[in-house]
JSON list of C-alpha atoms in Angstrom, two decimals:
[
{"chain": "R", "resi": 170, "resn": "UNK", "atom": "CA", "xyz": [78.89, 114.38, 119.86]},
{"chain": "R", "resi": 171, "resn": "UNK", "atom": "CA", "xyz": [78.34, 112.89, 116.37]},
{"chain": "R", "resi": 172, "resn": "UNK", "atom": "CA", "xyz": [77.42, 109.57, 116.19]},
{"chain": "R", "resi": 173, "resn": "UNK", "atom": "CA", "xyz": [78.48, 107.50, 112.82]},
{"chain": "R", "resi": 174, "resn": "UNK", "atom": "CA", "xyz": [75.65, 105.43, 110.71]},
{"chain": "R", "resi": 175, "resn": "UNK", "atom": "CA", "xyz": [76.39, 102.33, 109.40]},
{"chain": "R", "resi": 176, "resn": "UNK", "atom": "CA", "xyz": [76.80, 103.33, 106.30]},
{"chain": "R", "resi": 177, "resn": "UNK", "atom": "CA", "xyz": [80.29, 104.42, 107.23]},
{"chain": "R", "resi": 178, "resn": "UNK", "atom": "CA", "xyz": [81.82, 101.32, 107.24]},
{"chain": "R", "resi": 179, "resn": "UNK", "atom": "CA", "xyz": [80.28, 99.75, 103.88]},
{"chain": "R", "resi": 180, "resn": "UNK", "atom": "CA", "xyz": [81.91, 99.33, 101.44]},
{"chain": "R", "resi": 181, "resn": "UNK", "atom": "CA", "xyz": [82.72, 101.95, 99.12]},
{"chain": "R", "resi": 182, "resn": "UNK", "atom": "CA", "xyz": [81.30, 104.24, 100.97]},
{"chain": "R", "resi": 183, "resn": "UNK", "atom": "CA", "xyz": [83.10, 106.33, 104.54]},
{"chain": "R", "resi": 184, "resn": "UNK", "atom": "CA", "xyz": [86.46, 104.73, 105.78]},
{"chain": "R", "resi": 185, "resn": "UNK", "atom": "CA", "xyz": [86.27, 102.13, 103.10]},
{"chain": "R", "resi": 186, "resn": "UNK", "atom": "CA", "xyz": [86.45, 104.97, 100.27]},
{"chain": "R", "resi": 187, "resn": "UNK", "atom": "CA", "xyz": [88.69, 107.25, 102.29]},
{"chain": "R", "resi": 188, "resn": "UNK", "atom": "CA", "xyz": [91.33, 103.97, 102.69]},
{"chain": "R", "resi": 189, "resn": "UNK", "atom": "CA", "xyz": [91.20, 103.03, 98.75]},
{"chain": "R", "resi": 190, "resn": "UNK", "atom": "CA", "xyz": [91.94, 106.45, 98.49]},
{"chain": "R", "resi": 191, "resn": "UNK", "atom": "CA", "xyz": [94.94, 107.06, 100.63]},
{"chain": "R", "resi": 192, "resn": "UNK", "atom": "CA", "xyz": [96.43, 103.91, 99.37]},
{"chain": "R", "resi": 193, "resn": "UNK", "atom": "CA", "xyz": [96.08, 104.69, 95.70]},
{"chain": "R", "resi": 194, "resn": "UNK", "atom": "CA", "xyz": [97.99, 108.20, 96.62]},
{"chain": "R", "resi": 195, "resn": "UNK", "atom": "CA", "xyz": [100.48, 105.83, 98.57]},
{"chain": "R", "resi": 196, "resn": "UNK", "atom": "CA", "xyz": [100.97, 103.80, 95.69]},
{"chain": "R", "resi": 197, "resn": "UNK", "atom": "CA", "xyz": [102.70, 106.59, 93.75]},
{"chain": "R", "resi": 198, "resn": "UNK", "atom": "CA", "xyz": [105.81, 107.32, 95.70]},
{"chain": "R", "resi": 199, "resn": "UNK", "atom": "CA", "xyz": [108.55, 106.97, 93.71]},
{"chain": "R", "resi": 200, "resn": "UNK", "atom": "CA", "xyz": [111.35, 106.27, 96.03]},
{"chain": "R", "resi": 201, "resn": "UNK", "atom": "CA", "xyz": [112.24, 102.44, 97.13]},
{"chain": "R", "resi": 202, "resn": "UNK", "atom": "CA", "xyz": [113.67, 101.50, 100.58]},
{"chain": "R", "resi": 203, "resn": "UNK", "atom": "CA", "xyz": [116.28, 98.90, 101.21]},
{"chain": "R", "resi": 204, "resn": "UNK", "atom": "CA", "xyz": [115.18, 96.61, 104.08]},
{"chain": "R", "resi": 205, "resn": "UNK", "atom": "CA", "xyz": [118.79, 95.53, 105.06]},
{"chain": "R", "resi": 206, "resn": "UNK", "atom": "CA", "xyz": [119.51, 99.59, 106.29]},
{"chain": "R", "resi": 207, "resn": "UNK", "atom": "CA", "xyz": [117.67, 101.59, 108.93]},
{"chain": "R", "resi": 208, "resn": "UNK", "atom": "CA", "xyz": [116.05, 104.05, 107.61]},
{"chain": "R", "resi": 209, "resn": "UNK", "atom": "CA", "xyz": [117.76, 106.33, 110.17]},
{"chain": "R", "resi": 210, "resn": "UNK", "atom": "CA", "xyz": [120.64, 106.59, 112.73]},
{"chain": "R", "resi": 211, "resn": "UNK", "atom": "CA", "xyz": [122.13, 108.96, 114.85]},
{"chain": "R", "resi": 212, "resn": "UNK", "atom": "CA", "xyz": [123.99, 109.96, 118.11]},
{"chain": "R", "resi": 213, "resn": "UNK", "atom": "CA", "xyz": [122.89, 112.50, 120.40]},
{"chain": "R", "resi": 214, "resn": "UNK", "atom": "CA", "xyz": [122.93, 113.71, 123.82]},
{"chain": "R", "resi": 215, "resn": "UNK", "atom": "CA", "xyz": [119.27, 113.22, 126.17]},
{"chain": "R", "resi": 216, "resn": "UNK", "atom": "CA", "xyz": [118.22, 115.40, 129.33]},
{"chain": "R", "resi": 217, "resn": "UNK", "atom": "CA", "xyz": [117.29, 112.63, 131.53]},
{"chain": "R", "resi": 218, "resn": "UNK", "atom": "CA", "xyz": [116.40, 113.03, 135.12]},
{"chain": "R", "resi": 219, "resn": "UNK", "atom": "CA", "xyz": [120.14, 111.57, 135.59]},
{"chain": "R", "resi": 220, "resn": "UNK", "atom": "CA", "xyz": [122.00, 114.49, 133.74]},
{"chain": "R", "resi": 221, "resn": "UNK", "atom": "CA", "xyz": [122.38, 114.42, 129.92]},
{"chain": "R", "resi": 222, "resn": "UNK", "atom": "CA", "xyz": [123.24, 111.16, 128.79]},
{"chain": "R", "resi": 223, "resn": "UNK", "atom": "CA", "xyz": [124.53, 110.17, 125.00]},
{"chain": "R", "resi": 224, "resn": "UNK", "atom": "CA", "xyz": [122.11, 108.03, 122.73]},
{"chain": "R", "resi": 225, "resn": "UNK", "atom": "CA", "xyz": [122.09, 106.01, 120.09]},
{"chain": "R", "resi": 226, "resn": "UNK", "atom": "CA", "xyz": [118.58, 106.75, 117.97]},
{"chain": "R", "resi": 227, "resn": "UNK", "atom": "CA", "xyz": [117.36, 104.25, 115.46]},
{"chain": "R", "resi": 228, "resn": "UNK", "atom": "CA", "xyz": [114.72, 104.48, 113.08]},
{"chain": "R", "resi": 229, "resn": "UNK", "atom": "CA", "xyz": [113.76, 100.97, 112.02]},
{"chain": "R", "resi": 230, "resn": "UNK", "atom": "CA", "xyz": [112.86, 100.45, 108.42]},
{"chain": "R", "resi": 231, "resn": "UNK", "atom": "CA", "xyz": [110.08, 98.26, 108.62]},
{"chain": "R", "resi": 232, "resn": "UNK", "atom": "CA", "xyz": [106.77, 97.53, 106.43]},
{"chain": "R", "resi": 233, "resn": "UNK", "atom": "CA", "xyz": [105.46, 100.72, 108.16]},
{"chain": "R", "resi": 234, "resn": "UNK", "atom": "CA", "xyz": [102.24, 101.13, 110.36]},
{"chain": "R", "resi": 235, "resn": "UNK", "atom": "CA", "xyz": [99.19, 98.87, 109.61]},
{"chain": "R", "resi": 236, "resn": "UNK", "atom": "CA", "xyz": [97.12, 101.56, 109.48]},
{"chain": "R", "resi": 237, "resn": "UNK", "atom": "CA", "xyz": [98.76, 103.27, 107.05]},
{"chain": "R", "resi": 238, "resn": "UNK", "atom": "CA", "xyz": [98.89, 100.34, 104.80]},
{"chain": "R", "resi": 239, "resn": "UNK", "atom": "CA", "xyz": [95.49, 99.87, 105.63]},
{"chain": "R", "resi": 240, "resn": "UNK", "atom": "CA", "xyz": [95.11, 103.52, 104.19]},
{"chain": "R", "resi": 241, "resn": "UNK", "atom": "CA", "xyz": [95.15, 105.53, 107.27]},
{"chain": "R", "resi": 242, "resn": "UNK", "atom": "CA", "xyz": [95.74, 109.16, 108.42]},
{"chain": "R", "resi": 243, "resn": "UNK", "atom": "CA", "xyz": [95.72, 111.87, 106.13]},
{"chain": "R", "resi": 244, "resn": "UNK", "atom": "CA", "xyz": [98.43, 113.53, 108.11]},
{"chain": "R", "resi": 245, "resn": "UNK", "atom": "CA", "xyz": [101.11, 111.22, 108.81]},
{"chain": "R", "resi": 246, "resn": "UNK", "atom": "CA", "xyz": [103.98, 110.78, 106.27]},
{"chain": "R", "resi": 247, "resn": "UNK", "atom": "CA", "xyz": [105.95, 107.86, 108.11]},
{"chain": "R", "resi": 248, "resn": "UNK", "atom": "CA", "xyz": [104.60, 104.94, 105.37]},
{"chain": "R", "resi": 249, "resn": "UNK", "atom": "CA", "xyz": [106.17, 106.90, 103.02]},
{"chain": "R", "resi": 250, "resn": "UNK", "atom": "CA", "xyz": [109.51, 105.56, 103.91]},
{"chain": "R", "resi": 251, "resn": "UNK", "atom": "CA", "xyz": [108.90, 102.02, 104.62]},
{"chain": "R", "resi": 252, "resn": "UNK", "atom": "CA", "xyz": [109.90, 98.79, 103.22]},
{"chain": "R", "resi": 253, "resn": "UNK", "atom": "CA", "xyz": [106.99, 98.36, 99.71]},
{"chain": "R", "resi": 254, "resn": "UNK", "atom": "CA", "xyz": [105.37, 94.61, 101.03]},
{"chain": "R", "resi": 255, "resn": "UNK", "atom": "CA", "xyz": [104.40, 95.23, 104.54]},
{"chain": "R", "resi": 256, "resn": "UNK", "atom": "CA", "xyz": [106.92, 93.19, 105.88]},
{"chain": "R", "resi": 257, "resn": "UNK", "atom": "CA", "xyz": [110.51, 92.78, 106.53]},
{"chain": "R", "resi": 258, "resn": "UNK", "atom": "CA", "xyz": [112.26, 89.38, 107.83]},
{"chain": "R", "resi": 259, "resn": "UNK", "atom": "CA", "xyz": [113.55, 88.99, 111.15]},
{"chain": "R", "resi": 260, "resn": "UNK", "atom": "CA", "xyz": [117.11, 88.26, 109.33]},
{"chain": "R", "resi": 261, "resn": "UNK", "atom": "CA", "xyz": [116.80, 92.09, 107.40]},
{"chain": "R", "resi": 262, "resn": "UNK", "atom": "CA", "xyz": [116.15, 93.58, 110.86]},
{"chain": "R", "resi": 263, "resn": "UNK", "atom": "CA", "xyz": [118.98, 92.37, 112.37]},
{"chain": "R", "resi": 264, "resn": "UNK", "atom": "CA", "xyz": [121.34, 93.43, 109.54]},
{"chain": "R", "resi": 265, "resn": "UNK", "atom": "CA", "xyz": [120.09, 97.31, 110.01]},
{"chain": "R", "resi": 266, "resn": "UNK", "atom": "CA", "xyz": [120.62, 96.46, 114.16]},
{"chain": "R", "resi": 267, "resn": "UNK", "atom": "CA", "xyz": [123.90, 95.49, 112.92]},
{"chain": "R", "resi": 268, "resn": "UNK", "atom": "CA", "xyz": [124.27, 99.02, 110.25]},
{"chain": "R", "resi": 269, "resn": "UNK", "atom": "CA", "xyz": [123.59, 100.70, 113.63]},
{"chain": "R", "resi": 270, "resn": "UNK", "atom": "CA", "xyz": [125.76, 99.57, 115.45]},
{"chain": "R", "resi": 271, "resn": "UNK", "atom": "CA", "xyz": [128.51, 100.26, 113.23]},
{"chain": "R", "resi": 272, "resn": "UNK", "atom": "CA", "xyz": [127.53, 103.51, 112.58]},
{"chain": "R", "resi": 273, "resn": "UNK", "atom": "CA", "xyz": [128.23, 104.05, 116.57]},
{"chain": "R", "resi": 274, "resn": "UNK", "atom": "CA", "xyz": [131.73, 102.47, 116.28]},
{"chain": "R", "resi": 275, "resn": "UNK", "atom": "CA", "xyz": [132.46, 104.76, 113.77]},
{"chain": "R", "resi": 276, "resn": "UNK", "atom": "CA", "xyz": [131.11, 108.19, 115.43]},
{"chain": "R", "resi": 277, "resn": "UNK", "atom": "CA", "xyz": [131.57, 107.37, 119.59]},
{"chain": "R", "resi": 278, "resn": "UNK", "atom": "CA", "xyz": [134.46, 106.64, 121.46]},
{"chain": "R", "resi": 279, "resn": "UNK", "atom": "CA", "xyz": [132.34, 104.14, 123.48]},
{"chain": "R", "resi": 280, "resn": "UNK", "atom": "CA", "xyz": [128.56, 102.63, 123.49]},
{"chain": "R", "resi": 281, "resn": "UNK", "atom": "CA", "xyz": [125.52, 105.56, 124.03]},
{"chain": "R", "resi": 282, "resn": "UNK", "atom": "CA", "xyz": [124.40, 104.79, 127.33]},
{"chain": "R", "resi": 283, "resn": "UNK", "atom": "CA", "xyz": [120.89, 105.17, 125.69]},
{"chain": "R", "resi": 284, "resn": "UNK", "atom": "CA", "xyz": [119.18, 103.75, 123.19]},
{"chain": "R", "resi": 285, "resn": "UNK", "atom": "CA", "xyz": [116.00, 104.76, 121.03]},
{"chain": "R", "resi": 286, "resn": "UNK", "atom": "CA", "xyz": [114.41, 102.64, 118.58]},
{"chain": "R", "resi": 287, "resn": "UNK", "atom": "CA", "xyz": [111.89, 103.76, 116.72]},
{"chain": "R", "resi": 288, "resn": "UNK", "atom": "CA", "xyz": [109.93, 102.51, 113.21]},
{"chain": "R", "resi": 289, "resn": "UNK", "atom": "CA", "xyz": [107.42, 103.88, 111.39]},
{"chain": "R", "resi": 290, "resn": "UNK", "atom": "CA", "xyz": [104.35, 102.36, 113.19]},
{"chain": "R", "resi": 291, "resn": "UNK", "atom": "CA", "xyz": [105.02, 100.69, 116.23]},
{"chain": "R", "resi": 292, "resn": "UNK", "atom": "CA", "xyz": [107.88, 98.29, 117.37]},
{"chain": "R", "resi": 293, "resn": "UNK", "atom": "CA", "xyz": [105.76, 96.51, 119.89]},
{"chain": "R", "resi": 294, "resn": "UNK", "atom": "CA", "xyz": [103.19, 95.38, 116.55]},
{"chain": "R", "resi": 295, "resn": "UNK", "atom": "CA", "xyz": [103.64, 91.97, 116.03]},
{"chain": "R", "resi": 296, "resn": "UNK", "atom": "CA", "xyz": [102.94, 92.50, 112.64]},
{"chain": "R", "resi": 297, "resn": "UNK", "atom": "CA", "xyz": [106.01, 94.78, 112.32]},
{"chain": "R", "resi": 298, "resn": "UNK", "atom": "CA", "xyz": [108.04, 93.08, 114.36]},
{"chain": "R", "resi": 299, "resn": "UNK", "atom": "CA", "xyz": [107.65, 89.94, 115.42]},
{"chain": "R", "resi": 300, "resn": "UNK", "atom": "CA", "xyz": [108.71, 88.91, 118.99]},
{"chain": "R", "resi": 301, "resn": "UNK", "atom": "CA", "xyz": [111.53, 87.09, 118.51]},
{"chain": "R", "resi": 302, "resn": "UNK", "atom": "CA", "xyz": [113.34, 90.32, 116.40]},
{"chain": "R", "resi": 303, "resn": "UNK", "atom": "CA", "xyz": [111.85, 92.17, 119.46]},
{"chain": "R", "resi": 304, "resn": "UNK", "atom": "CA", "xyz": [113.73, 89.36, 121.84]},
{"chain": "R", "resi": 305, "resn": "UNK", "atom": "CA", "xyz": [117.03, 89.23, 119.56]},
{"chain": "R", "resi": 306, "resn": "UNK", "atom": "CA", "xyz": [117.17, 93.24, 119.47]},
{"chain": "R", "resi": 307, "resn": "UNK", "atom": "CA", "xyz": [116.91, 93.69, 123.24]},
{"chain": "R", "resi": 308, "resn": "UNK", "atom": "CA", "xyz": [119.55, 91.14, 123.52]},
{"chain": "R", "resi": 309, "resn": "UNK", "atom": "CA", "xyz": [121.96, 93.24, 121.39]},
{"chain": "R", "resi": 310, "resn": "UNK", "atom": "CA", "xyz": [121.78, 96.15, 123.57]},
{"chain": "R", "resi": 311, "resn": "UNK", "atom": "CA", "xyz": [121.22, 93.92, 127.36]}
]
């Protein structure tokens, strides 16, 4: 197995290069995200080991992963839809919670008996979203 030097983490040089890069390509997407919607909702049905059960999926539109800000993967595509800033308030979450839920009251005769939330990083970061949207959001759906 390789083993890195040190040089790969000064700066300029490695990850530190690679990052600048991948956040100067990130830097030119064109399209702008509102951070009072989800980026994505929908219903479906799940195989569970219960039986197939209908679910609510929601794609959080958050500041994205902090890797990717950082600069991160070459392969993953999910910052490319997140909130420009890095951050979105506790109050913005809850309004696309609230998008989400009305978007079930208008497609299902009654609540999915599942529910999948997703963002484009990780919902249990801190960073993306902080424990008391984590707390509030749960609450919702309890």
């Amino acid at each position: 197995m390789s083993k890195p030097t040190p040089d790969v983490y000064e700066q300029g040089k490695g990850m530190d290069a690679h990052n600048k890069v991948m956040r100067e390509i990130r830097s030119r997407k064109e399209a702008s995200y509102d951070p009072h919607e989800p980026t994505r909702v929908w219903l479906d049905e799940d195989n569970t080991p219960g039986g197939v059960k209908r679910s609510l999926t929601i794609i959080l539109n958050t500041g994205g992963c902090r890797w990717a800000r950082a600069g991160g993967c070459t392969m993953c595509g999910y910052v490319a839809e997140s909130v420009d800033g890095g951050s979105v308030s506790h109050e913005a979450l809850m309004n696309q919670i609230d998008v989400c839920l009305e978007h079930e009251a208008d497609n299902a005769d009654e609540p999915a008996e599942l529910i999948k939330i997703y963002t484009s990083g990780s919902f249990l970061d801190e960073r993306e979203v902080g424990a008391d949207t984590r707390r509030a959001i749960g609450e919702t759906f309890a």
